[in-house]
Amino acid sequence: MAMELTCLGLGKDQGKWAGPSCHLLQIGGANILLECPLDTTMLHLFLPASDMLVQKRDTLYEARCSKGSDADKKTTKKRPLRRFLDEEDDLDSWFHMEGKCISRSSDASGPLSPEKASQIPLETNLPLHFLRIMDGHVFLDVEPWYKTADFSLVDISSLDVILISSPESMLGLPLLTRSGNFTGKIYATSVTAKLGQLIMEELVCMHAEYIQNFGSSSPEFKPSWLNPPAFQDYPASFKKALVDDDGVGRANWHLLYRKKDIQACMDQIRCVHYDEEISIYDCLCIKASSSGFELGASNWVISGARCLSYFSASDLTSGHSMALNVASHIKSEVFLFSDLKSNNTDGYDEDLTSCSVKGICENKDKDYPVETKSLSGRCCGGVVHDLLEVSKVVLETILFRGSVLVLVNGIGELMETLEVISQALDNSNLSDVPLFFVSPVAEEILVYTNTIPEWLSAERQEKLYAGEALFRHVELLQQGRLHQLSALCSQETVKVWREPCVVFALNWGLRMGPAIPLMLKWRQDPRCLLVMPETGMTRLALAPFQPVQMKVLHYCRRKLGEMEVSAIIEKMKPELFLVPETMKGEFPSLGDSDSRASRNDIVFYNMWDILTIPAPRYTEADMMAEVACTVHPRQLDSGHSVGKVKVRIQQRGGKWLLDLPKLSQESDDALTEKETICWGTVEVTKLMDILQGNGLCCELHSEGHRNNSEHRIVVTTPSPATVELGLQYTIIETNDLVLRKLITDAVRSLLTFI
Amino acid sequence: MIKTLVLGAGHEVGKSCVVLMIGGKTIMFDCGMHMGYHDDRRFPDFSLIPKRGDYTQSIDCIIITHFHLDHIGALPYFTEICGYEGPIFMTYPTKALAPLMLEDYRRVMVDRRGQQEQFSVLQIHDSMKKVTAVDLKQTISLGSDIQFRAYYAGHVLGAAMFHLKVGESTVVYTGDYNMTPDRHLGAAQIDRLKPDLIITESTYATTIRDSKHARERDFLQAVHKCVTNGGKVLIPVFALGRAQELCILLDDYWERMNLKAPIYFSAGLTMQANVYYKLLIAWTNQKVKDTCITRNTFDFKHVSVFDRSQLNAPGPCVLFATPGMLSGGLSLEVFRLWAPFEQNMVVVPGYCVPGTVGYRLVTGKTVTLDADKRIKLEVRCQIHHLSFSAHTDAKGIMDLLRHVSARHVILVHGEKPKMALLRTRIISELGVPCFVPGNGETVEVPSRLVLKVLASEKFLTKSQSNSLQTSIKSKVDDVSAPKRHMEDVSLSSIHDIRSAIIIMDKEKTIQVLNPEEALNVLNVSQHNFLYRCRLPLYISGMNDKDFNAPEVFDRGPTEGNEISGKELMKPSKKCCRGIQEFSGFQQQYDLEDKDAENELIWAERKEQENELELEDKGAENERIWAEHKEQEGIPHSVLEAMVQTVYKHLVKQLGDIVCYKQDNCIVANSVCIKISSEKTQSGTENKAQYIFTCTWSGQDEELARQIISILHMMQIASQASA
């Protein structure tokens, strides 16, 4: 009945290679997986799919060779690595696991197109030919694989339930469902499921584009870059990001699923509404409630013996989705927070800069705005938190006849950004600037988002009541200002393309999709602007496109941070709340203000921590009135009323119900009826009185015993019997059953039986 | 008790309004108006509601099922004129579309009929501002006691049935529903909720409708024929619901047949309604939802807005005009113009309330209507009655009732004679009490009573292990079983019979506990009440052969026995220790050591028991006992050999009952057999007398007798072999 929580991913915005948030919850015997994401930031480790970059690789190679010192630095760095590997890694075991021996020279990364192969410059400094160095960062020049949360030690077949809280966090689902091991149930809100499906389709589509250009690797084997022999040549942090220090993370890498896998996966998802109570095997009850982070995104209340609230990435004030519903967590005792926004950005990019073979960049400055300055040459404010500021910079760019590429992470955010920017253009009489939304699923996304009023913020619901479109994009499409393009290189695009323009696309870390050709087109143009979500990996993201002259602006999504969490805790007062360890430094303020609660109720969790939350000693249950009628209570001197009853225990939706046994069952279980409790002490004299009153001839023998509380009564007539009495025991010894019954009744009358 | 006060729709179709009073809470379902009356009877008689101050204090909340006027028409009146200011709930589509409905009605009444308006435009909007929109299946809690949830009802866009829970009393109020999907809506869906009471509509209490497809075809053919003959088709409809369905039907037909005659919508209102339908596509049926990306079903190609100038224009056309039932407004106006001509046609879709022109058209044979007091009108046009109502038929009502399995039924929203027939049918077929209250009447039904108790973790977890097995089974079932969306998905099979000790303390808190825990709570200790029997037995033949036959474990335990064996494990441990403590054991051994050892063996045994569940029990048992034997060493004294022999024999004989051996004792459940040897004066080497001291508690009387008889048999057997 106790609850056990294992963290499989800390939440990706922690600046470290922690992977997106993912937890395994064991409660009341059921295994619940919270989220099933893909770590899309890992795409940064691969080179973008572009022919143009192949040429660029040559130039870069030359540029790098001119700096002779780079190579030296690398070799010095490599040596300790190799030693580490020799000591720690058992390569043989890896070979056994793979089932086949892999020689280091063989390239299993698959058929590269011959043109490309010929163009690959011989990297003499790097022993592994699939590694590339660009702008001081190491990249894998292979078909991208995808990393799930750390499922390496999770038995997929034992999972009963998967809860998906946002479209982003379901990208890994088809990998789970296609394996065939998973037989549980998947729950997501219908909007999450639909948007998740569209995003997965886009991913598959973009990946297919990559394969079209560069060929694919064989799906049966892990490619050579994922095999231990290669690891030893990876820089430490690069290796850590890929497979962890010990190489265990290797199991989490997968080749992308196909479109039919997505469909099969979607069929297994059960769509829910906000605040719909779903019973799982009757022992648990789960409920989604709005998180405010994305259209249809949810937090979950899981109630069994204990009530746990799981907060995924959440937002108190959302411009698009229904706001975070705190009230629905009122009954929860345990709050689990994940994907929080950390205020300390110290960790940002640190790992990544050290990924660099060159070591540290000339201007190692962790302060973001300055860094973007160094990258782009022109600063435009660095990180902004407000969409209005974004629109201001966009407007400025357009006024200077520059084009804008806006990459966003969520659909809700996309809709909002689109609205804010188009509004800003309107206000400056720039309504003729074309807006493009490029995605293979653009049309579906735009149509679908206009049919989900129940899931939107209160202001947008008012639009429903007024009979207006829910988002402005409907109007923009009708006016011909917004164009939905399924791909950049299409007939349609040629017809409508006009610069300057604003292009919107989903963010795949500048590694896939329309972002690449546009980056190649505009990167040298200092008038142009790139708006992308703040991930702490900008340097890495931009590296293949260097030198970049474009302006870069980071947009930081609103998310729950320490302040908001503290406010929620203050309001809801859960017994216990769990936050990621990365937030540790940020919570003392709460403790100071409220010393009474100082840190009994907060627990920090880290990867692979197993937290056990014991079940309460008493659980509230419902007893049918009919059961209560069958109780014959006995009033005790202590003021208690005690009774014995036979009940049928049932669970319904996580609640216990005590009902009368069915008639048929009653007869089956005659045995349990005899289970009684009794207490008290038999007073010898009273017993003697009763026995003698019943005409028995008996004698009291107390001499052979150690103290006065132990006695022996010997009955001689009508037949021999002995009764041994102690403080807490009575033993009757006789062969006469009638007599035994008589004595038993006598003793019972002196004890309290229930 | 659940008190149901019917304010409207009792023995009638119109002004639905039911007030439920449960445990001090008052909830109003629907607040409708009657289309057939134009006097006081048009609104429910709110004065009948038991008063607790004003209406806001008297009523905890109002729940509206859908946007039809007979379900929502009185709401602005009730909130703005009667002054109710409490919470009002309805689904998103209802909230979005209700103002259109109300405004349409208001305009018809005031503009066309010249009546005094019951409420103004502003009042409609003020009233709607007080409404909280809910989603399907969303569980809404109002205070600590009231909980309710909407289920899809078909009927019209956003129509919902509501499941209400106040304390432990549960009620389902269906509103209007449709059990068969139509062109744009799905069928009603609800779980097997087993409520105390269901209040259902019964519009078609006795009708069994044929296939909808045929009716659709007849309708289309009739319209087609009329239009080809140059006639005009008038379809009086309400702005929302039926209008959209027929529009989809005609638009689709026009497309297929390549017809050119114009289809008009009487006002911008209905066109505007289509905008809402497009936004609310999630509430339509799956087919409409699936196609909405490529083409929204509510983008009609052949439908245009009607202009009054076209009233007398020549040539065929189809006109959808509001309001339905020809109760006034444009539809009646057009009817008067078109009715005298034979080539024209009036299609009356769905139900018509008595008192309307539509009702007279459908029921009456008269061709002359005094639609107005002054003008006599001769109706010569064709009249096509389309039973296209989105109400369920009698079969649907019975299906729903059977599925929901409520303990009491109340019928509303129907015609009295038909309701009486349905009532008889419900009572005979479903065997539940059924009531047909009229307006102003109150029905009381009992509700379930439940006590809140605190059950101890230990008491509950004992059954938890079982429930897990069940859940695994149910999981397997679930995968293989086909989807049954109207079936009861949650298996309430997880149950276990236990005897519990119930303790109520001075604060009236009720605890449900295990016997052991109860003793602790009461701060007393168990009194061991035991029986003893000494058997002096002569058993010869120390060789194991006699008793240790190879088929020792042949008796395969049956499922049930295994569980009963397990069930008895714990008490046996407890009693055994008690017996050892009080039957003179402590004289020989240090008690604490004994306990520790006991505990150890116990833990070990538990482990083994777990293994047993997985593997073949017989073989495994043998292995374990063999291990035991090894651990304990080869018997070195005659007594120990004797214990070993008896033990093996008992294991063989008792089979299902777990017994184990400890020193000179053999324990099975609460029965403890202590063996001590006593040389008789005339004893020889292999014929010794043993004393078997059996101790047991009352609950194991039978087992003890069985064991004693087995021991006697052993004596006889050994004597025979000797």
PDB file of C-alpha atoms in Angstrom, chain B residues 232 262-267 304-319 330 334 337-338:
ATOM      1  CA  LYS B 232     -42.178  25.377 -52.262  1.00  0.00           C
ATOM      2  CA  PRO B 262     -32.346  27.129 -53.601  1.00  0.00           C
ATOM      3  CA  ILE B 263     -32.342  26.134 -49.943  1.00  0.00           C
ATOM      4  CA  TYR B 264     -32.901  29.060 -47.635  1.00  0.00           C
ATOM      5  CA  PHE B 265     -32.357  29.623 -43.994  1.00  0.00           C
ATOM      6  CA  SER B 266     -34.911  32.018 -42.642  1.00  0.00           C
ATOM      7  CA  ALA B 267     -32.625  34.298 -40.715  1.00  0.00           C
ATOM      8  CA  SER B 304     -28.181  30.614 -48.459  1.00  0.00           C
ATOM      9  CA  VAL B 305     -29.817  33.240 -46.293  1.00  0.00           C
ATOM     10  CA  PHE B 306     -33.465  33.949 -46.877  1.00  0.00           C
ATOM     11  CA  ASP B 307     -34.590  37.411 -47.810  1.00  0.00           C
ATOM     12  CA  ARG B 308     -38.147  38.513 -47.135  1.00  0.00           C
ATOM     13  CA  SER B 309     -38.434  39.680 -50.729  1.00  0.00           C
ATOM     14  CA  GLN B 310     -38.231  36.048 -51.778  1.00  0.00           C
ATOM     15  CA  LEU B 311     -41.471  35.287 -49.947  1.00  0.00           C
ATOM     16  CA  ASN B 312     -43.573  35.725 -53.014  1.00  0.00           C
ATOM     17  CA  ALA B 313     -40.912  35.016 -55.604  1.00  0.00           C
ATOM     18  CA  PRO B 314     -41.952  32.360 -58.112  1.00  0.00           C
ATOM     19  CA  GLY B 315     -40.213  29.034 -58.538  1.00  0.00           C
ATOM     20  CA  PRO B 316     -39.434  26.163 -56.227  1.00  0.00           C
ATOM     21  CA  CYS B 317     -37.394  26.459 -53.067  1.00  0.00           C
ATOM     22  CA  VAL B 318     -36.865  24.910 -49.669  1.00  0.00           C
ATOM     23  CA  LEU B 319     -37.150  27.175 -46.672  1.00  0.00           C
ATOM     24  CA  LEU B 330     -41.889  33.774 -39.766  1.00  0.00           C
ATOM     25  CA  VAL B 334     -44.906  31.752 -44.546  1.00  0.00           C
ATOM     26  CA  LEU B 337     -48.926  32.287 -47.615  1.00  0.00           C
ATOM     27  CA  TRP B 338     -47.985  28.879 -48.915  1.00  0.00           C
TER      28      TRP B 338
END
